[in-house]
Amino acid sequence: MKVKVISVLEDNYMYLVIEESTRDAIAVDAAVPKRLLEIVRKEDAVLRAVLSTHHHWYAPAVGGHGPCCVVCARVGGYPVPTAPLPRRDHARGNEELVRLCPGLRVYGADERIGALTHRVAPDEELRFGAIRVRCLFTPCHTSGHMCYFMWEDGSPDAPALFSGDTLFVGGCGRFLEGTAEQMYANFTQVLGALPKETKVFCGHECTVRNLKFALKVEPENEAVKKKLAWARQRDDEDLPTVPSTLQEEFLYNPFLRVTEEAVQKFTGRTEPVEVLRALRTEKDNFKKPKEQPHPQAMLAFDWGLFAPFLEKK
């Protein structure tokens, strides 16, 4: 089982998993179809299915990384950016892929996932040749979030977890449609029960930012310091920081360390769910970037289009 890590969009990952004996392949979170199909052709593989971890609309911050659509008000007949429109990631390429690959199967747990052909259930097992997949239901980031645990019987290679936006390297996803109780159950009863050697392939490259927060939580944690230095070097070289392993995550990921004294001291809580809830609130507000004017708005100011409305009467 070969896993191709594919960087797309602003900081997303999509994955191509290839059964090496047959060259049959399955994709996870196929956000950019043409890029995916280029790699399928390069690998001389045949794409059989897509696994989507979750449906997701998100609104990038105005002035943030990458292009965004903007809701505009009109001032004096000219559009004035006021708020970003949401964009899709993770499952955004499904419809085009199905159009380009007739008969392609699309799996997921949420009916909001585009072009869905097979709705999977918690703990359902799928098989693609020698590749076996267990569907792990992890609601919280979205109410229909599904992680995928993959392995091959008899293979010496470690199994793989495609964790979407539930578990990141050094962090976890926002609690957009769920609760701290749900995420705690995800970490302790679902993902935490997997073999510790499991490789973790997450949905976004945000490792440096996550580990900076982890260092704030546990400034004396040597595992955090070492992993952050490594991640910074990878970032400087424009290389991915995935995969990690579950065993590693329990050493430096504060969201998996809610019973540790240092983490509890940082949050001022001792009950694990409350520690997790407090951590997520702190992370949501951690070094929040200041909102910057959208480039179109700056051009409008440069051209003097707003001058009549800024003059004192």
PDB file of C-alpha atoms in Angstrom:
ATOM      1  CA  MET A   1       0.000   0.000   0.000  1.00  0.00           C
ATOM      2  CA  LYS A   2       1.594   3.207  -1.197  1.00  0.00           C
ATOM      3  CA  VAL A   3       0.381   6.600   0.021  1.00  0.00           C
ATOM      4  CA  LYS A   4       1.007   9.678  -2.115  1.00  0.00           C
ATOM      5  CA  VAL A   5       0.824  12.951  -0.160  1.00  0.00           C
ATOM      6  CA  ILE A   6      -0.509  15.741  -2.393  1.00  0.00           C
ATOM      7  CA  SER A   7      -0.439  19.392  -1.292  1.00  0.00           C
ATOM      8  CA  VAL A   8      -3.278  21.511  -2.725  1.00  0.00           C
ATOM      9  CA  LEU A   9      -5.156  24.787  -2.177  1.00  0.00           C
ATOM     10  CA  GLU A  10      -3.831  26.937   0.670  1.00  0.00           C
ATOM     11  CA  ASP A  11      -2.724  24.244   3.103  1.00  0.00           C
ATOM     12  CA  ASN A  12      -4.842  21.171   2.286  1.00  0.00           C
ATOM     13  CA  TYR A  13      -3.716  17.619   1.763  1.00  0.00           C
ATOM     14  CA  MET A  14      -5.366  15.060  -0.451  1.00  0.00           C
ATOM     15  CA  TYR A  15      -4.072  11.518  -0.669  1.00  0.00           C
ATOM     16  CA  LEU A  16      -3.795   8.805  -3.282  1.00  0.00           C
ATOM     17  CA  VAL A  17      -3.569   5.274  -1.865  1.00  0.00           C
ATOM     18  CA  ILE A  18      -2.306   2.715  -4.374  1.00  0.00           C
ATOM     19  CA  GLU A  19      -2.462  -1.062  -4.145  1.00  0.00           C
ATOM     20  CA  GLU A  20       0.952  -1.765  -5.608  1.00  0.00           C
ATOM     21  CA  SER A  21       0.214  -5.241  -7.017  1.00  0.00           C
ATOM     22  CA  THR A  22      -2.809  -4.168  -9.102  1.00  0.00           C
ATOM     23  CA  ARG A  23      -2.181  -0.381  -9.363  1.00  0.00           C
ATOM     24  CA  ASP A  24      -5.789   0.177  -8.297  1.00  0.00           C
ATOM     25  CA  ALA A  25      -6.094   3.392  -6.288  1.00  0.00           C
ATOM     26  CA  ILE A  26      -8.432   5.215  -3.945  1.00  0.00           C
ATOM     27  CA  ALA A  27      -8.315   8.926  -3.176  1.00  0.00           C
ATOM     28  CA  VAL A  28      -8.964  10.610   0.161  1.00  0.00           C
ATOM     29  CA  ASP A  29     -10.417  14.151   0.158  1.00  0.00           C
ATOM     30  CA  ALA A  30     -10.036  14.735  -3.563  1.00  0.00           C
ATOM     31  CA  ALA A  31     -10.177  18.520  -3.537  1.00  0.00           C
ATOM     32  CA  VAL A  32      -8.424  19.262  -6.854  1.00  0.00           C
ATOM     33  CA  PRO A  33      -9.432  16.718  -9.530  1.00  0.00           C
ATOM     34  CA  LYS A  34      -7.040  17.633 -12.334  1.00  0.00           C
ATOM     35  CA  ARG A  35      -4.027  17.547 -10.035  1.00  0.00           C
ATOM     36  CA  LEU A  36      -5.173  14.190  -8.663  1.00  0.00           C
ATOM     37  CA  LEU A  37      -5.680  12.668 -12.111  1.00  0.00           C
ATOM     38  CA  GLU A  38      -2.247  13.882 -13.219  1.00  0.00           C
ATOM     39  CA  ILE A  39      -0.694  11.895 -10.388  1.00  0.00           C
ATOM     40  CA  VAL A  40      -2.923   8.874 -11.093  1.00  0.00           C
ATOM     41  CA  ARG A  41      -1.605   8.851 -14.673  1.00  0.00           C
ATOM     42  CA  LYS A  42       1.994   9.396 -13.554  1.00  0.00           C
ATOM     43  CA  GLU A  43       1.698   6.451 -11.152  1.00  0.00           C
ATOM     44  CA  ASP A  44       0.140   4.288 -13.901  1.00  0.00           C
ATOM     45  CA  ALA A  45      -2.778   3.634 -11.545  1.00  0.00           C
ATOM     46  CA  VAL A  46      -6.542   3.305 -11.956  1.00  0.00           C
ATOM     47  CA  LEU A  47      -8.732   5.414  -9.666  1.00  0.00           C
ATOM     48  CA  ARG A  48     -11.532   3.239  -8.268  1.00  0.00           C
ATOM     49  CA  ALA A  49     -13.069   5.299  -5.453  1.00  0.00           C
ATOM     50  CA  VAL A  50     -13.002   8.486  -3.417  1.00  0.00           C
ATOM     51  CA  LEU A  51     -13.286   8.619   0.373  1.00  0.00           C
ATOM     52  CA  SER A  52     -14.430  11.989   1.716  1.00  0.00           C
ATOM     53  CA  THR A  53     -13.815  12.688   5.390  1.00  0.00           C
ATOM     54  CA  HIS A  54     -16.346  15.500   5.568  1.00  0.00           C
ATOM     55  CA  HIS A  55     -18.377  18.168   3.881  1.00  0.00           C
ATOM     56  CA  HIS A  56     -17.077  21.589   4.775  1.00  0.00           C
ATOM     57  CA  TRP A  57     -17.738  25.200   3.953  1.00  0.00           C
ATOM     58  CA  TYR A  58     -15.194  27.652   5.286  1.00  0.00           C
ATOM     59  CA  ALA A  59     -14.636  31.374   4.998  1.00  0.00           C
ATOM     60  CA  PRO A  60     -10.976  32.419   4.660  1.00  0.00           C
ATOM     61  CA  ALA A  61     -10.112  35.668   6.399  1.00  0.00           C
ATOM     62  CA  VAL A  62     -10.042  38.772   4.236  1.00  0.00           C
ATOM     63  CA  GLY A  63      -6.410  39.391   3.389  1.00  0.00           C
ATOM     64  CA  GLY A  64      -5.479  35.824   4.391  1.00  0.00           C
ATOM     65  CA  HIS A  65      -3.493  33.333   2.342  1.00  0.00           C
ATOM     66  CA  GLY A  66      -4.731  32.639  -1.146  1.00  0.00           C
ATOM     67  CA  PRO A  67      -7.638  34.046  -3.147  1.00  0.00           C
ATOM     68  CA  CYS A  68     -11.114  34.361  -1.716  1.00  0.00           C
ATOM     69  CA  CYS A  69     -14.528  35.395  -2.915  1.00  0.00           C
ATOM     70  CA  VAL A  70     -15.889  38.501  -1.236  1.00  0.00           C
ATOM     71  CA  VAL A  71     -19.351  39.720  -0.350  1.00  0.00           C
ATOM     72  CA  CYS A  72     -19.524  43.324  -1.519  1.00  0.00           C
ATOM     73  CA  ALA A  73     -21.661  46.253  -0.505  1.00  0.00           C
ATOM     74  CA  ARG A  74     -21.981  49.098  -2.946  1.00  0.00           C
ATOM     75  CA  VAL A  75     -20.833  52.596  -2.020  1.00  0.00           C
ATOM     76  CA  GLY A  76     -21.488  55.216  -4.666  1.00  0.00           C
ATOM     77  CA  GLY A  77     -21.980  52.496  -7.241  1.00  0.00           C
ATOM     78  CA  TYR A  78     -18.678  50.773  -6.475  1.00  0.00           C
ATOM     79  CA  PRO A  79     -18.293  47.359  -4.801  1.00  0.00           C
ATOM     80  CA  VAL A  80     -16.754  47.505  -1.331  1.00  0.00           C
ATOM     81  CA  PRO A  81     -15.550  44.203   0.184  1.00  0.00           C
ATOM     82  CA  THR A  82     -17.260  43.510   3.493  1.00  0.00           C
ATOM     83  CA  ALA A  83     -16.916  39.771   4.209  1.00  0.00           C
ATOM     84  CA  PRO A  84     -15.471  36.654   2.592  1.00  0.00           C
ATOM     85  CA  LEU A  85     -17.752  34.158   0.909  1.00  0.00           C
ATOM     86  CA  PRO A  86     -17.283  30.552   2.027  1.00  0.00           C
ATOM     87  CA  ARG A  87     -15.238  28.180  -0.114  1.00  0.00           C
ATOM     88  CA  ARG A  88     -15.193  24.409  -0.118  1.00  0.00           C
ATOM     89  CA  ASP A  89     -12.251  22.163   0.592  1.00  0.00           C
ATOM     90  CA  HIS A  90     -11.856  18.390   1.097  1.00  0.00           C
ATOM     91  CA  ALA A  91     -14.892  17.271  -0.969  1.00  0.00           C
ATOM     92  CA  ARG A  92     -14.949  20.143  -3.442  1.00  0.00           C
ATOM     93  CA  GLY A  93     -13.661  18.062  -6.364  1.00  0.00           C
ATOM     94  CA  ASN A  94     -16.088  15.172  -6.169  1.00  0.00           C
ATOM     95  CA  GLU A  95     -18.574  16.365  -8.778  1.00  0.00           C
ATOM     96  CA  GLU A  96     -15.898  17.050 -11.374  1.00  0.00           C
ATOM     97  CA  LEU A  97     -14.149  13.754 -10.673  1.00  0.00           C
ATOM     98  CA  VAL A  98     -17.380  11.812 -11.176  1.00  0.00           C
ATOM     99  CA  ARG A  99     -17.902  13.673 -14.446  1.00  0.00           C
ATOM    100  CA  LEU A 100     -14.357  12.900 -15.605  1.00  0.00           C
ATOM    101  CA  CYS A 101     -14.426   9.289 -14.335  1.00  0.00           C
ATOM    102  CA  PRO A 102     -17.882   7.794 -14.988  1.00  0.00           C
ATOM    103  CA  GLY A 103     -18.759   5.056 -12.524  1.00  0.00           C
ATOM    104  CA  LEU A 104     -16.426   6.371  -9.836  1.00  0.00           C
ATOM    105  CA  ARG A 105     -17.658   5.527  -6.330  1.00  0.00           C
ATOM    106  CA  VAL A 106     -17.741   8.289  -3.704  1.00  0.00           C
ATOM    107  CA  TYR A 107     -17.914   7.266  -0.044  1.00  0.00           C
ATOM    108  CA  GLY A 108     -18.736   9.417   2.980  1.00  0.00           C
ATOM    109  CA  ALA A 109     -20.946   9.691   6.042  1.00  0.00           C
ATOM    110  CA  ASP A 110     -22.646  13.023   5.372  1.00  0.00           C
ATOM    111  CA  GLU A 111     -25.333  13.567   2.749  1.00  0.00           C
ATOM    112  CA  ARG A 112     -23.930  17.082   2.225  1.00  0.00           C
ATOM    113  CA  ILE A 113     -20.864  15.553   0.530  1.00  0.00           C
ATOM    114  CA  GLY A 114     -21.043  16.254  -3.188  1.00  0.00           C
ATOM    115  CA  ALA A 115     -21.609  13.386  -5.664  1.00  0.00           C
ATOM    116  CA  LEU A 116     -21.974  10.891  -2.799  1.00  0.00           C
ATOM    117  CA  THR A 117     -22.767   7.384  -4.094  1.00  0.00           C
ATOM    118  CA  HIS A 118     -22.177   5.261  -0.971  1.00  0.00           C
ATOM    119  CA  ARG A 119     -23.100   6.526   2.494  1.00  0.00           C
ATOM    120  CA  VAL A 120     -21.008   4.657   5.049  1.00  0.00           C
ATOM    121  CA  ALA A 121     -21.904   3.780   8.635  1.00  0.00           C
ATOM    122  CA  PRO A 122     -19.758   3.897  11.795  1.00  0.00           C
ATOM    123  CA  ASP A 123     -17.328   0.939  11.943  1.00  0.00           C
ATOM    124  CA  GLU A 124     -18.338  -0.222   8.455  1.00  0.00           C
ATOM    125  CA  GLU A 125     -15.514  -2.019   6.676  1.00  0.00           C
ATOM    126  CA  LEU A 126     -14.725  -1.569   2.994  1.00  0.00           C
ATOM    127  CA  ARG A 127     -12.337  -3.522   0.816  1.00  0.00           C
ATOM    128  CA  PHE A 128     -10.441  -2.390  -2.255  1.00  0.00           C
ATOM    129  CA  GLY A 129      -8.392  -5.375  -3.402  1.00  0.00           C
ATOM    130  CA  ALA A 130      -5.929  -6.079  -0.594  1.00  0.00           C
ATOM    131  CA  ILE A 131      -6.574  -2.685   1.038  1.00  0.00           C
ATOM    132  CA  ARG A 132      -9.000  -2.828   3.933  1.00  0.00           C
ATOM    133  CA  VAL A 133     -10.726   0.262   5.301  1.00  0.00           C
ATOM    134  CA  ARG A 134     -12.571   0.764   8.575  1.00  0.00           C
ATOM    135  CA  CYS A 135     -14.819   3.824   8.760  1.00  0.00           C
ATOM    136  CA  LEU A 136     -14.390   5.613  12.093  1.00  0.00           C
ATOM    137  CA  PHE A 137     -17.165   8.070  12.940  1.00  0.00           C
ATOM    138  CA  THR A 138     -15.710  11.169  14.634  1.00  0.00           C
ATOM    139  CA  PRO A 139     -18.394  13.880  14.856  1.00  0.00           C
ATOM    140  CA  CYS A 140     -17.472  17.314  16.211  1.00  0.00           C
ATOM    141  CA  HIS A 141     -15.609  19.360  13.620  1.00  0.00           C
ATOM    142  CA  THR A 142     -18.629  18.543  11.476  1.00  0.00           C
ATOM    143  CA  SER A 143     -21.573  16.393  12.507  1.00  0.00           C
ATOM    144  CA  GLY A 144     -20.848  13.853   9.755  1.00  0.00           C
ATOM    145  CA  HIS A 145     -17.046  13.613   9.986  1.00  0.00           C
ATOM    146  CA  MET A 146     -15.586  10.189   9.168  1.00  0.00           C
ATOM    147  CA  CYS A 147     -11.960   9.114   9.528  1.00  0.00           C
ATOM    148  CA  TYR A 148     -10.601   6.161   7.560  1.00  0.00           C
ATOM    149  CA  PHE A 149      -8.279   3.514   9.018  1.00  0.00           C
ATOM    150  CA  MET A 150      -6.478   1.486   6.339  1.00  0.00           C
ATOM    151  CA  TRP A 151      -4.298  -1.606   6.364  1.00  0.00           C
ATOM    152  CA  GLU A 152      -3.344  -4.677   4.355  1.00  0.00           C
ATOM    153  CA  ASP A 153      -3.505  -8.125   5.960  1.00  0.00           C
ATOM    154  CA  GLY A 154      -0.078  -9.685   6.283  1.00  0.00           C
ATOM    155  CA  SER A 155       1.767  -6.466   5.434  1.00  0.00           C
ATOM    156  CA  PRO A 156       4.747  -5.441   7.597  1.00  0.00           C
ATOM    157  CA  ASP A 157       3.881  -1.780   6.988  1.00  0.00           C
ATOM    158  CA  ALA A 158       2.129   0.201   9.710  1.00  0.00           C
ATOM    159  CA  PRO A 159      -1.584   0.944   9.179  1.00  0.00           C
ATOM    160  CA  ALA A 160      -2.674   4.417   8.130  1.00  0.00           C
ATOM    161  CA  LEU A 161      -5.256   6.803   9.564  1.00  0.00           C
ATOM    162  CA  PHE A 162      -6.721   9.511   7.339  1.00  0.00           C
ATOM    163  CA  SER A 163      -7.992  11.850  10.017  1.00  0.00           C
ATOM    164  CA  GLY A 164      -9.358  14.781   7.997  1.00  0.00           C
ATOM    165  CA  ASP A 165      -9.966  17.726  10.311  1.00  0.00           C
ATOM    166  CA  THR A 166     -10.410  15.702  13.504  1.00  0.00           C
ATOM    167  CA  LEU A 167      -6.755  15.124  14.391  1.00  0.00           C
ATOM    168  CA  PHE A 168      -3.839  17.184  13.102  1.00  0.00           C
ATOM    169  CA  VAL A 169      -0.128  16.850  13.730  1.00  0.00           C
ATOM    170  CA  GLY A 170       0.141  18.564  17.101  1.00  0.00           C
ATOM    171  CA  GLY A 171      -3.467  19.730  17.148  1.00  0.00           C
ATOM    172  CA  CYS A 172      -7.119  19.084  16.392  1.00  0.00           C
ATOM    173  CA  GLY A 173      -9.967  20.594  14.384  1.00  0.00           C
ATOM    174  CA  ARG A 174     -12.299  23.318  15.600  1.00  0.00           C
ATOM    175  CA  PHE A 175     -15.514  22.207  17.275  1.00  0.00           C
ATOM    176  CA  LEU A 176     -17.705  23.675  14.522  1.00  0.00           C
ATOM    177  CA  GLU A 177     -20.729  21.350  14.697  1.00  0.00           C
ATOM    178  CA  GLY A 178     -20.085  19.435  17.890  1.00  0.00           C
ATOM    179  CA  THR A 179     -18.913  19.481  21.478  1.00  0.00           C
ATOM    180  CA  ALA A 180     -15.858  18.900  23.607  1.00  0.00           C
ATOM    181  CA  GLU A 181     -17.524  15.740  24.885  1.00  0.00           C
ATOM    182  CA  GLN A 182     -17.667  14.364  21.335  1.00  0.00           C
ATOM    183  CA  MET A 183     -14.056  15.233  20.568  1.00  0.00           C
ATOM    184  CA  TYR A 184     -12.886  13.681  23.827  1.00  0.00           C
ATOM    185  CA  ALA A 185     -14.710  10.466  22.897  1.00  0.00           C
ATOM    186  CA  ASN A 186     -13.108  10.608  19.437  1.00  0.00           C
ATOM    187  CA  PHE A 187      -9.644  10.785  20.981  1.00  0.00           C
ATOM    188  CA  THR A 188     -10.097   8.274  23.783  1.00  0.00           C
ATOM    189  CA  GLN A 189     -12.566   5.694  22.466  1.00  0.00           C
ATOM    190  CA  VAL A 190     -12.104   5.816  18.685  1.00  0.00           C
ATOM    191  CA  LEU A 191      -8.719   7.098  17.466  1.00  0.00           C
ATOM    192  CA  GLY A 192      -6.920   6.514  20.747  1.00  0.00           C
ATOM    193  CA  ALA A 193      -7.826   2.822  20.585  1.00  0.00           C
ATOM    194  CA  LEU A 194      -5.923   2.288  17.319  1.00  0.00           C
ATOM    195  CA  PRO A 195      -2.445   0.718  17.249  1.00  0.00           C
ATOM    196  CA  LYS A 196       0.125   3.259  18.441  1.00  0.00           C
ATOM    197  CA  GLU A 197       2.280   2.706  15.331  1.00  0.00           C
ATOM    198  CA  THR A 198      -0.571   3.937  13.107  1.00  0.00           C
ATOM    199  CA  LYS A 199       0.583   6.643  10.695  1.00  0.00           C
ATOM    200  CA  VAL A 200      -1.521   9.812  10.844  1.00  0.00           C
ATOM    201  CA  PHE A 201      -2.329  11.577   7.557  1.00  0.00           C
ATOM    202  CA  CYS A 202      -4.324  14.711   8.378  1.00  0.00           C
ATOM    203  CA  GLY A 203      -6.276  17.187   6.261  1.00  0.00           C
ATOM    204  CA  HIS A 204      -4.141  20.323   6.597  1.00  0.00           C
ATOM    205  CA  GLU A 205      -0.544  21.436   6.944  1.00  0.00           C
ATOM    206  CA  CYS A 206      -0.665  23.463  10.169  1.00  0.00           C
ATOM    207  CA  THR A 207       1.992  21.681  12.210  1.00  0.00           C
ATOM    208  CA  VAL A 208       4.246  24.643  13.020  1.00  0.00           C
ATOM    209  CA  ARG A 209       1.328  26.748  14.219  1.00  0.00           C
ATOM    210  CA  ASN A 210      -0.035  23.842  16.266  1.00  0.00           C
ATOM    211  CA  LEU A 211       3.292  23.136  17.921  1.00  0.00           C
ATOM    212  CA  LYS A 212       3.861  26.794  18.775  1.00  0.00           C
ATOM    213  CA  PHE A 213       0.642  26.571  20.746  1.00  0.00           C
ATOM    214  CA  ALA A 214       1.705  23.233  22.250  1.00  0.00           C
ATOM    215  CA  LEU A 215       4.920  24.892  23.452  1.00  0.00           C
ATOM    216  CA  LYS A 216       2.880  27.631  25.117  1.00  0.00           C
ATOM    217  CA  VAL A 217       0.863  24.937  26.900  1.00  0.00           C
ATOM    218  CA  GLU A 218       3.902  22.857  27.902  1.00  0.00           C
ATOM    219  CA  PRO A 219       7.038  25.045  27.694  1.00  0.00           C
ATOM    220  CA  GLU A 220       9.195  22.337  29.306  1.00  0.00           C
ATOM    221  CA  ASN A 221       8.059  19.487  27.023  1.00  0.00           C
ATOM    222  CA  GLU A 222      11.190  18.319  25.181  1.00  0.00           C
ATOM    223  CA  ALA A 223       9.144  16.311  22.665  1.00  0.00           C
ATOM    224  CA  VAL A 224       7.325  19.505  21.636  1.00  0.00           C
ATOM    225  CA  LYS A 225      10.583  21.441  21.260  1.00  0.00           C
ATOM    226  CA  LYS A 226      12.172  18.718  19.157  1.00  0.00           C
ATOM    227  CA  LYS A 227       9.137  18.258  16.909  1.00  0.00           C
ATOM    228  CA  LEU A 228       8.721  22.030  16.428  1.00  0.00           C
ATOM    229  CA  ALA A 229      12.350  22.442  15.364  1.00  0.00           C
ATOM    230  CA  TRP A 230      11.917  19.580  12.890  1.00  0.00           C
ATOM    231  CA  ALA A 231       8.630  20.986  11.557  1.00  0.00           C
ATOM    232  CA  ARG A 232      10.147  24.439  11.053  1.00  0.00           C
ATOM    233  CA  GLN A 233      12.956  22.925   9.015  1.00  0.00           C
ATOM    234  CA  ARG A 234      10.453  20.981   6.903  1.00  0.00           C
ATOM    235  CA  ASP A 235       8.438  24.169   6.425  1.00  0.00           C
ATOM    236  CA  ASP A 236      11.540  26.096   5.324  1.00  0.00           C
ATOM    237  CA  GLU A 237      12.214  23.375   2.754  1.00  0.00           C
ATOM    238  CA  ASP A 238       8.556  23.374   1.634  1.00  0.00           C
ATOM    239  CA  LEU A 239       8.157  19.726   2.631  1.00  0.00           C
ATOM    240  CA  PRO A 240       5.142  18.099   4.301  1.00  0.00           C
ATOM    241  CA  THR A 241       5.154  17.214   7.993  1.00  0.00           C
ATOM    242  CA  VAL A 242       2.817  14.245   7.477  1.00  0.00           C
ATOM    243  CA  PRO A 243       2.634  11.518   8.449  1.00  0.00           C
ATOM    244  CA  SER A 244       3.183  11.436  12.173  1.00  0.00           C
ATOM    245  CA  THR A 245       2.214   8.456  14.331  1.00  0.00           C
ATOM    246  CA  LEU A 246      -0.329   8.110  17.108  1.00  0.00           C
ATOM    247  CA  GLN A 247       2.473   7.230  19.502  1.00  0.00           C
ATOM    248  CA  GLU A 248       4.214  10.523  18.696  1.00  0.00           C
ATOM    249  CA  GLU A 249       1.003  12.529  18.999  1.00  0.00           C
ATOM    250  CA  PHE A 250       0.530  11.411  22.602  1.00  0.00           C
ATOM    251  CA  LEU A 251       3.960  12.885  23.384  1.00  0.00           C
ATOM    252  CA  TYR A 252       3.446  16.426  22.056  1.00  0.00           C
ATOM    253  CA  ASN A 253      -0.190  17.018  21.047  1.00  0.00           C
ATOM    254  CA  PRO A 254      -1.840  18.878  23.973  1.00  0.00           C
ATOM    255  CA  PHE A 255      -5.332  17.796  22.884  1.00  0.00           C
ATOM    256  CA  LEU A 256      -4.320  14.179  23.510  1.00  0.00           C
ATOM    257  CA  ARG A 257      -2.584  15.054  26.796  1.00  0.00           C
ATOM    258  CA  VAL A 258      -5.502  16.416  28.805  1.00  0.00           C
ATOM    259  CA  THR A 259      -4.676  14.240  31.817  1.00  0.00           C
ATOM    260  CA  GLU A 260      -1.126  15.598  32.057  1.00  0.00           C
ATOM    261  CA  GLU A 261      -0.434  17.909  35.023  1.00  0.00           C
ATOM    262  CA  ALA A 262       1.201  20.630  32.918  1.00  0.00           C
ATOM    263  CA  VAL A 263      -1.745  20.771  30.501  1.00  0.00           C
ATOM    264  CA  GLN A 264      -4.237  20.908  33.363  1.00  0.00           C
ATOM    265  CA  LYS A 265      -2.232  23.675  35.029  1.00  0.00           C
ATOM    266  CA  PHE A 266      -2.279  25.704  31.812  1.00  0.00           C
ATOM    267  CA  THR A 267      -6.078  25.456  31.519  1.00  0.00           C
ATOM    268  CA  GLY A 268      -6.844  25.742  35.210  1.00  0.00           C
ATOM    269  CA  ARG A 269      -9.035  22.630  34.894  1.00  0.00           C
ATOM    270  CA  THR A 270      -8.633  18.999  35.922  1.00  0.00           C
ATOM    271  CA  GLU A 271     -11.673  17.210  34.445  1.00  0.00           C
ATOM    272  CA  PRO A 272     -10.481  15.935  31.020  1.00  0.00           C
ATOM    273  CA  VAL A 273     -13.425  17.203  28.955  1.00  0.00           C
ATOM    274  CA  GLU A 274     -13.170  20.638  30.569  1.00  0.00           C
ATOM    275  CA  VAL A 275      -9.420  20.681  29.922  1.00  0.00           C
ATOM    276  CA  LEU A 276     -10.091  19.884  26.261  1.00  0.00           C
ATOM    277  CA  ARG A 277     -12.776  22.562  26.026  1.00  0.00           C
ATOM    278  CA  ALA A 278     -10.480  25.184  27.553  1.00  0.00           C
ATOM    279  CA  LEU A 279      -7.594  24.172  25.269  1.00  0.00           C
ATOM    280  CA  ARG A 280      -9.738  24.578  22.175  1.00  0.00           C
ATOM    281  CA  THR A 281     -10.865  28.047  23.297  1.00  0.00           C
ATOM    282  CA  GLU A 282      -7.259  29.071  23.944  1.00  0.00           C
ATOM    283  CA  LYS A 283      -6.148  27.701  20.578  1.00  0.00           C
ATOM    284  CA  ASP A 284      -8.960  29.521  18.751  1.00  0.00           C
ATOM    285  CA  ASN A 285      -7.595  32.803  20.132  1.00  0.00           C
ATOM    286  CA  PHE A 286      -3.908  31.955  19.821  1.00  0.00           C
ATOM    287  CA  LYS A 287      -1.994  34.583  17.855  1.00  0.00           C
ATOM    288  CA  LYS A 288      -5.060  35.381  15.842  1.00  0.00           C
ATOM    289  CA  PRO A 289      -3.892  37.297  12.728  1.00  0.00           C
ATOM    290  CA  LYS A 290      -5.110  40.846  12.473  1.00  0.00           C
ATOM    291  CA  GLU A 291      -7.687  41.315   9.756  1.00  0.00           C
ATOM    292  CA  GLN A 292      -6.181  43.089   6.784  1.00  0.00           C
ATOM    293  CA  PRO A 293      -8.004  45.086   4.091  1.00  0.00           C
ATOM    294  CA  HIS A 294      -8.785  43.100   0.963  1.00  0.00           C
ATOM    295  CA  PRO A 295      -6.494  43.961  -2.008  1.00  0.00           C
ATOM    296  CA  GLN A 296      -9.509  45.158  -4.051  1.00  0.00           C
ATOM    297  CA  ALA A 297     -10.377  47.617  -1.296  1.00  0.00           C
ATOM    298  CA  MET A 298      -6.794  48.907  -1.226  1.00  0.00           C
ATOM    299  CA  LEU A 299      -6.906  49.468  -4.990  1.00  0.00           C
ATOM    300  CA  ALA A 300     -10.143  51.380  -4.614  1.00  0.00           C
ATOM    301  CA  PHE A 301      -8.491  53.671  -2.065  1.00  0.00           C
ATOM    302  CA  ASP A 302      -5.449  54.094  -4.323  1.00  0.00           C
ATOM    303  CA  TRP A 303      -7.708  55.118  -7.186  1.00  0.00           C
ATOM    304  CA  GLY A 304      -9.520  57.638  -5.015  1.00  0.00           C
ATOM    305  CA  LEU A 305     -12.889  55.971  -5.434  1.00  0.00           C
ATOM    306  CA  PHE A 306     -13.774  56.431  -1.753  1.00  0.00           C
ATOM    307  CA  ALA A 307     -12.631  60.077  -1.550  1.00  0.00           C
ATOM    308  CA  PRO A 308     -16.116  61.651  -1.852  1.00  0.00           C
ATOM    309  CA  PHE A 309     -17.302  59.591   1.113  1.00  0.00           C
ATOM    310  CA  LEU A 310     -14.287  60.358   3.296  1.00  0.00           C
ATOM    311  CA  GLU A 311     -14.379  64.127   2.934  1.00  0.00           C
ATOM    312  CA  LYS A 312     -15.599  66.039   5.963  1.00  0.00           C
ATOM    313  CA  LYS A 313     -18.830  67.864   5.368  1.00  0.00           C
TER     314      LYS A 313
END
